[in-house]
Amino acid sequence: MAGGRLLDGLFALYFLTHIPVTLLVDLQALRPGAHPRALTEWLTWYTNAFKDPLMADPPAWFRSFIYCEVFLQLPFFPVAAYAFWKGNCQWIRTPAIIYATHVATTLLPILSHFLFTDFSKSKHPGPETLHERLTLSAIYLPYLLIPLLMLSSMLLNPLYNKVEKRKKK
């Protein structure tokens, strides 16, 4: 059971850290110029240093993912952080399955874009070498791996996957 609590702690930390990331970094894709100059300068540095074309000039499909993150996921983050921090909250199972499935689904096109797109004629520099592509993918990878771990935990962990027996009449 200690491993289960360790995973719950990881999931709680994931959701707690996701709140400032969403508000201070990802939201800049939807509201350019609305954040303090230090944050916009940091984003400019990041997009140049890691050649992240999605954050430098977000296409409509990527902005749609950010809208989902802000309006659907962000309200869920503190709720999920609480449930996993407290532990033994079986009611989090279904929302966590929905969240994990949604996030994993959105990360597949993002990672595919980084790995397979030819950025040689792009307006903003994108990763060109395999090393640059893998480095940029590694930044996004925890947002795929942790939700997949969460999904498997919700589906396989007996704490979250209890089958209730109905009373016979």
PDB file of C-alpha atoms in Angstrom:
ATOM      1  CA  MET A   1       0.000   0.000   0.000  1.00  0.00           C
ATOM      2  CA  ALA A   2       3.017   2.297   0.429  1.00  0.00           C
ATOM      3  CA  GLY A   3       3.468   2.321  -3.347  1.00  0.00           C
ATOM      4  CA  GLY A   4      -0.136   3.481  -3.722  1.00  0.00           C
ATOM      5  CA  ARG A   5       0.447   6.395  -1.363  1.00  0.00           C
ATOM      6  CA  LEU A   6       3.646   7.238  -3.231  1.00  0.00           C
ATOM      7  CA  LEU A   7       1.693   7.408  -6.497  1.00  0.00           C
ATOM      8  CA  ASP A   8      -1.023   9.486  -4.826  1.00  0.00           C
ATOM      9  CA  GLY A   9       1.679  11.908  -3.660  1.00  0.00           C
ATOM     10  CA  LEU A  10       3.139  12.068  -7.171  1.00  0.00           C
ATOM     11  CA  PHE A  11      -0.299  12.761  -8.646  1.00  0.00           C
ATOM     12  CA  ALA A  12      -1.021  15.456  -6.023  1.00  0.00           C
ATOM     13  CA  LEU A  13       2.307  17.137  -6.775  1.00  0.00           C
ATOM     14  CA  TYR A  14       1.643  16.886 -10.512  1.00  0.00           C
ATOM     15  CA  PHE A  15      -1.699  18.686 -10.170  1.00  0.00           C
ATOM     16  CA  LEU A  16      -0.351  21.315  -7.745  1.00  0.00           C
ATOM     17  CA  THR A  17       2.530  22.190 -10.075  1.00  0.00           C
ATOM     18  CA  HIS A  18       0.257  22.169 -13.094  1.00  0.00           C
ATOM     19  CA  ILE A  19      -1.730  25.150 -11.732  1.00  0.00           C
ATOM     20  CA  PRO A  20       1.088  27.745 -12.039  1.00  0.00           C
ATOM     21  CA  VAL A  21       2.310  26.197 -15.303  1.00  0.00           C
ATOM     22  CA  THR A  22      -1.136  26.639 -16.825  1.00  0.00           C
ATOM     23  CA  LEU A  23      -1.678  30.162 -15.494  1.00  0.00           C
ATOM     24  CA  LEU A  24       1.810  31.584 -16.013  1.00  0.00           C
ATOM     25  CA  VAL A  25       3.053  29.776 -19.118  1.00  0.00           C
ATOM     26  CA  ASP A  26       0.376  28.002 -21.146  1.00  0.00           C
ATOM     27  CA  LEU A  27      -2.178  30.806 -20.855  1.00  0.00           C
ATOM     28  CA  GLN A  28       0.255  33.086 -22.706  1.00  0.00           C
ATOM     29  CA  ALA A  29      -0.641  31.158 -25.870  1.00  0.00           C
ATOM     30  CA  LEU A  30      -4.200  32.501 -25.566  1.00  0.00           C
ATOM     31  CA  ARG A  31      -3.496  35.950 -24.138  1.00  0.00           C
ATOM     32  CA  PRO A  32      -0.225  37.227 -25.561  1.00  0.00           C
ATOM     33  CA  GLY A  33       0.992  40.347 -23.812  1.00  0.00           C
ATOM     34  CA  ALA A  34      -1.372  39.959 -20.849  1.00  0.00           C
ATOM     35  CA  HIS A  35       1.310  38.592 -18.512  1.00  0.00           C
ATOM     36  CA  PRO A  36       4.083  40.530 -16.771  1.00  0.00           C
ATOM     37  CA  ARG A  37       7.100  41.286 -18.949  1.00  0.00           C
ATOM     38  CA  ALA A  38       9.352  38.899 -17.021  1.00  0.00           C
ATOM     39  CA  LEU A  39       7.051  35.987 -17.902  1.00  0.00           C
ATOM     40  CA  THR A  40       6.789  36.931 -21.565  1.00  0.00           C
ATOM     41  CA  GLU A  41      10.571  37.307 -21.721  1.00  0.00           C
ATOM     42  CA  TRP A  42      10.971  33.896 -20.119  1.00  0.00           C
ATOM     43  CA  LEU A  43       8.592  32.392 -22.701  1.00  0.00           C
ATOM     44  CA  THR A  44      10.559  34.051 -25.505  1.00  0.00           C
ATOM     45  CA  TRP A  45      13.784  32.655 -24.090  1.00  0.00           C
ATOM     46  CA  TYR A  46      12.223  29.194 -23.763  1.00  0.00           C
ATOM     47  CA  THR A  47      10.789  29.127 -27.299  1.00  0.00           C
ATOM     48  CA  ASN A  48      14.156  30.198 -28.722  1.00  0.00           C
ATOM     49  CA  ALA A  49      16.314  27.950 -26.546  1.00  0.00           C
ATOM     50  CA  PHE A  50      14.222  24.820 -27.073  1.00  0.00           C
ATOM     51  CA  LYS A  51      12.790  25.733 -30.484  1.00  0.00           C
ATOM     52  CA  ASP A  52       9.195  25.217 -29.400  1.00  0.00           C
ATOM     53  CA  PRO A  53       7.125  26.418 -32.367  1.00  0.00           C
ATOM     54  CA  LEU A  54       3.810  25.638 -30.672  1.00  0.00           C
ATOM     55  CA  MET A  55       4.401  28.121 -27.872  1.00  0.00           C
ATOM     56  CA  ALA A  56       6.160  30.655 -30.131  1.00  0.00           C
ATOM     57  CA  ASP A  57       3.228  30.924 -32.539  1.00  0.00           C
ATOM     58  CA  PRO A  58       0.420  28.581 -31.454  1.00  0.00           C
ATOM     59  CA  PRO A  59      -1.648  27.210 -34.332  1.00  0.00           C
ATOM     60  CA  ALA A  60      -5.420  26.970 -33.920  1.00  0.00           C
ATOM     61  CA  TRP A  61      -5.363  23.254 -33.098  1.00  0.00           C
ATOM     62  CA  PHE A  62      -2.844  23.826 -30.297  1.00  0.00           C
ATOM     63  CA  ARG A  63      -4.801  26.811 -28.949  1.00  0.00           C
ATOM     64  CA  SER A  64      -7.867  24.533 -28.772  1.00  0.00           C
ATOM     65  CA  PHE A  65      -5.885  22.235 -26.466  1.00  0.00           C
ATOM     66  CA  ILE A  66      -4.942  25.223 -24.294  1.00  0.00           C
ATOM     67  CA  TYR A  67      -8.596  26.310 -24.112  1.00  0.00           C
ATOM     68  CA  CYS A  68      -9.458  22.815 -22.862  1.00  0.00           C
ATOM     69  CA  GLU A  69      -6.620  23.025 -20.364  1.00  0.00           C
ATOM     70  CA  VAL A  70      -7.762  26.399 -19.011  1.00  0.00           C
ATOM     71  CA  PHE A  71     -11.523  25.875 -18.943  1.00  0.00           C
ATOM     72  CA  LEU A  72     -11.854  22.125 -18.332  1.00  0.00           C
ATOM     73  CA  GLN A  73      -8.654  20.952 -16.670  1.00  0.00           C
ATOM     74  CA  LEU A  74      -7.617  23.945 -14.537  1.00  0.00           C
ATOM     75  CA  PRO A  75     -10.752  23.814 -12.332  1.00  0.00           C
ATOM     76  CA  PHE A  76     -10.050  20.104 -11.832  1.00  0.00           C
ATOM     77  CA  PHE A  77      -6.411  20.559 -10.729  1.00  0.00           C
ATOM     78  CA  PRO A  78      -7.038  21.674  -7.119  1.00  0.00           C
ATOM     79  CA  VAL A  79      -9.813  19.094  -6.696  1.00  0.00           C
ATOM     80  CA  ALA A  80      -7.553  16.304  -7.930  1.00  0.00           C
ATOM     81  CA  ALA A  81      -4.596  17.577  -5.875  1.00  0.00           C
ATOM     82  CA  TYR A  82      -6.778  17.470  -2.765  1.00  0.00           C
ATOM     83  CA  ALA A  83      -8.128  13.981  -3.499  1.00  0.00           C
ATOM     84  CA  PHE A  84      -4.716  12.483  -4.144  1.00  0.00           C
ATOM     85  CA  TRP A  85      -3.082  14.314  -1.234  1.00  0.00           C
ATOM     86  CA  LYS A  86      -5.800  13.141   1.148  1.00  0.00           C
ATOM     87  CA  GLY A  87      -5.700   9.632  -0.316  1.00  0.00           C
ATOM     88  CA  ASN A  88      -8.330   6.934  -0.269  1.00  0.00           C
ATOM     89  CA  CYS A  89     -10.768   9.132  -2.216  1.00  0.00           C
ATOM     90  CA  GLN A  90     -12.454   6.625  -4.466  1.00  0.00           C
ATOM     91  CA  TRP A  91     -14.687   9.305  -5.983  1.00  0.00           C
ATOM     92  CA  ILE A  92     -11.669  10.678  -7.921  1.00  0.00           C
ATOM     93  CA  ARG A  93     -11.489   7.531 -10.069  1.00  0.00           C
ATOM     94  CA  THR A  94     -13.893   8.498 -12.869  1.00  0.00           C
ATOM     95  CA  PRO A  95     -12.766  12.151 -13.154  1.00  0.00           C
ATOM     96  CA  ALA A  96      -9.120  11.011 -13.131  1.00  0.00           C
ATOM     97  CA  ILE A  97      -9.806   8.485 -15.892  1.00  0.00           C
ATOM     98  CA  ILE A  98     -11.467  11.187 -17.993  1.00  0.00           C
ATOM     99  CA  TYR A  99      -8.637  13.638 -17.333  1.00  0.00           C
ATOM    100  CA  ALA A 100      -5.850  11.137 -18.018  1.00  0.00           C
ATOM    101  CA  THR A 101      -7.449   9.915 -21.229  1.00  0.00           C
ATOM    102  CA  HIS A 102      -8.039  13.453 -22.480  1.00  0.00           C
ATOM    103  CA  VAL A 103      -4.501  14.635 -21.731  1.00  0.00           C
ATOM    104  CA  ALA A 104      -2.836  11.543 -23.184  1.00  0.00           C
ATOM    105  CA  THR A 105      -4.908  12.004 -26.337  1.00  0.00           C
ATOM    106  CA  THR A 106      -3.825  15.640 -26.728  1.00  0.00           C
ATOM    107  CA  LEU A 107      -0.149  14.856 -26.153  1.00  0.00           C
ATOM    108  CA  LEU A 108       0.041  12.395 -29.039  1.00  0.00           C
ATOM    109  CA  PRO A 109      -0.417  15.019 -31.792  1.00  0.00           C
ATOM    110  CA  ILE A 110       1.865  17.461 -29.949  1.00  0.00           C
ATOM    111  CA  LEU A 111       4.710  14.961 -29.690  1.00  0.00           C
ATOM    112  CA  SER A 112       4.094  13.764 -33.254  1.00  0.00           C
ATOM    113  CA  HIS A 113       4.324  17.368 -34.425  1.00  0.00           C
ATOM    114  CA  PHE A 114       7.700  17.799 -32.732  1.00  0.00           C
ATOM    115  CA  LEU A 115       9.075  14.501 -33.959  1.00  0.00           C
ATOM    116  CA  PHE A 116       7.849  14.383 -37.558  1.00  0.00           C
ATOM    117  CA  THR A 117       7.208  17.926 -38.867  1.00  0.00           C
ATOM    118  CA  ASP A 118       9.676  19.522 -41.262  1.00  0.00           C
ATOM    119  CA  PHE A 119      10.339  22.923 -39.677  1.00  0.00           C
ATOM    120  CA  SER A 120      12.842  24.108 -42.312  1.00  0.00           C
ATOM    121  CA  LYS A 121      10.355  26.611 -43.795  1.00  0.00           C
ATOM    122  CA  SER A 122       8.552  27.534 -40.578  1.00  0.00           C
ATOM    123  CA  LYS A 123       8.010  31.117 -39.500  1.00  0.00           C
ATOM    124  CA  HIS A 124       9.493  30.285 -36.077  1.00  0.00           C
ATOM    125  CA  PRO A 125      12.401  27.915 -35.629  1.00  0.00           C
ATOM    126  CA  GLY A 126      11.437  24.398 -34.691  1.00  0.00           C
ATOM    127  CA  PRO A 127      13.570  21.451 -33.740  1.00  0.00           C
ATOM    128  CA  GLU A 128      15.609  20.168 -36.662  1.00  0.00           C
ATOM    129  CA  THR A 129      18.077  17.625 -35.319  1.00  0.00           C
ATOM    130  CA  LEU A 130      17.055  14.425 -33.590  1.00  0.00           C
ATOM    131  CA  HIS A 131      18.638  15.737 -30.388  1.00  0.00           C
ATOM    132  CA  GLU A 132      16.552  18.956 -30.528  1.00  0.00           C
ATOM    133  CA  ARG A 133      13.374  16.979 -31.262  1.00  0.00           C
ATOM    134  CA  LEU A 134      13.983  14.576 -28.386  1.00  0.00           C
ATOM    135  CA  THR A 135      14.907  17.390 -25.982  1.00  0.00           C
ATOM    136  CA  LEU A 136      11.705  19.299 -26.758  1.00  0.00           C
ATOM    137  CA  SER A 137       9.648  16.116 -26.564  1.00  0.00           C
ATOM    138  CA  ALA A 138      11.210  15.353 -23.174  1.00  0.00           C
ATOM    139  CA  ILE A 139       9.843  18.649 -21.823  1.00  0.00           C
ATOM    140  CA  TYR A 140       6.308  17.602 -22.762  1.00  0.00           C
ATOM    141  CA  LEU A 141       6.717  13.886 -22.006  1.00  0.00           C
ATOM    142  CA  PRO A 142       5.832  14.030 -18.270  1.00  0.00           C
ATOM    143  CA  TYR A 143       2.417  15.374 -19.296  1.00  0.00           C
ATOM    144  CA  LEU A 144       1.895  12.116 -21.188  1.00  0.00           C
ATOM    145  CA  LEU A 145       3.599   9.638 -18.862  1.00  0.00           C
ATOM    146  CA  ILE A 146       2.069  10.785 -15.562  1.00  0.00           C
ATOM    147  CA  PRO A 147      -1.505  10.757 -16.916  1.00  0.00           C
ATOM    148  CA  LEU A 148      -0.881   7.277 -18.397  1.00  0.00           C
ATOM    149  CA  LEU A 149       0.430   6.138 -15.010  1.00  0.00           C
ATOM    150  CA  MET A 150      -2.642   7.712 -13.397  1.00  0.00           C
ATOM    151  CA  LEU A 151      -4.945   5.951 -15.866  1.00  0.00           C
ATOM    152  CA  SER A 152      -3.360   2.571 -15.205  1.00  0.00           C
ATOM    153  CA  SER A 153      -3.520   3.205 -11.454  1.00  0.00           C
ATOM    154  CA  MET A 154      -7.216   4.087 -11.632  1.00  0.00           C
ATOM    155  CA  LEU A 155      -7.956   0.998 -13.719  1.00  0.00           C
ATOM    156  CA  LEU A 156      -5.756  -1.546 -11.932  1.00  0.00           C
ATOM    157  CA  ASN A 157      -5.256  -0.413  -8.317  1.00  0.00           C
ATOM    158  CA  PRO A 158      -7.770  -2.273  -6.091  1.00  0.00           C
ATOM    159  CA  LEU A 159      -8.271   0.862  -3.989  1.00  0.00           C
ATOM    160  CA  TYR A 160      -9.715   2.696  -6.979  1.00  0.00           C
ATOM    161  CA  ASN A 161     -11.180  -0.300  -8.772  1.00  0.00           C
ATOM    162  CA  LYS A 162     -13.451  -1.853  -6.185  1.00  0.00           C
ATOM    163  CA  VAL A 163     -16.408  -3.747  -7.524  1.00  0.00           C
ATOM    164  CA  GLU A 164     -19.464  -3.164  -5.423  1.00  0.00           C
ATOM    165  CA  LYS A 165     -21.733  -6.130  -4.950  1.00  0.00           C
ATOM    166  CA  ARG A 166     -25.404  -5.429  -5.226  1.00  0.00           C
ATOM    167  CA  LYS A 167     -27.777  -6.789  -2.662  1.00  0.00           C
ATOM    168  CA  LYS A 168     -30.170  -9.435  -3.908  1.00  0.00           C
ATOM    169  CA  LYS A 169     -33.830  -8.669  -3.432  1.00  0.00           C
TER     170      LYS A 169
END
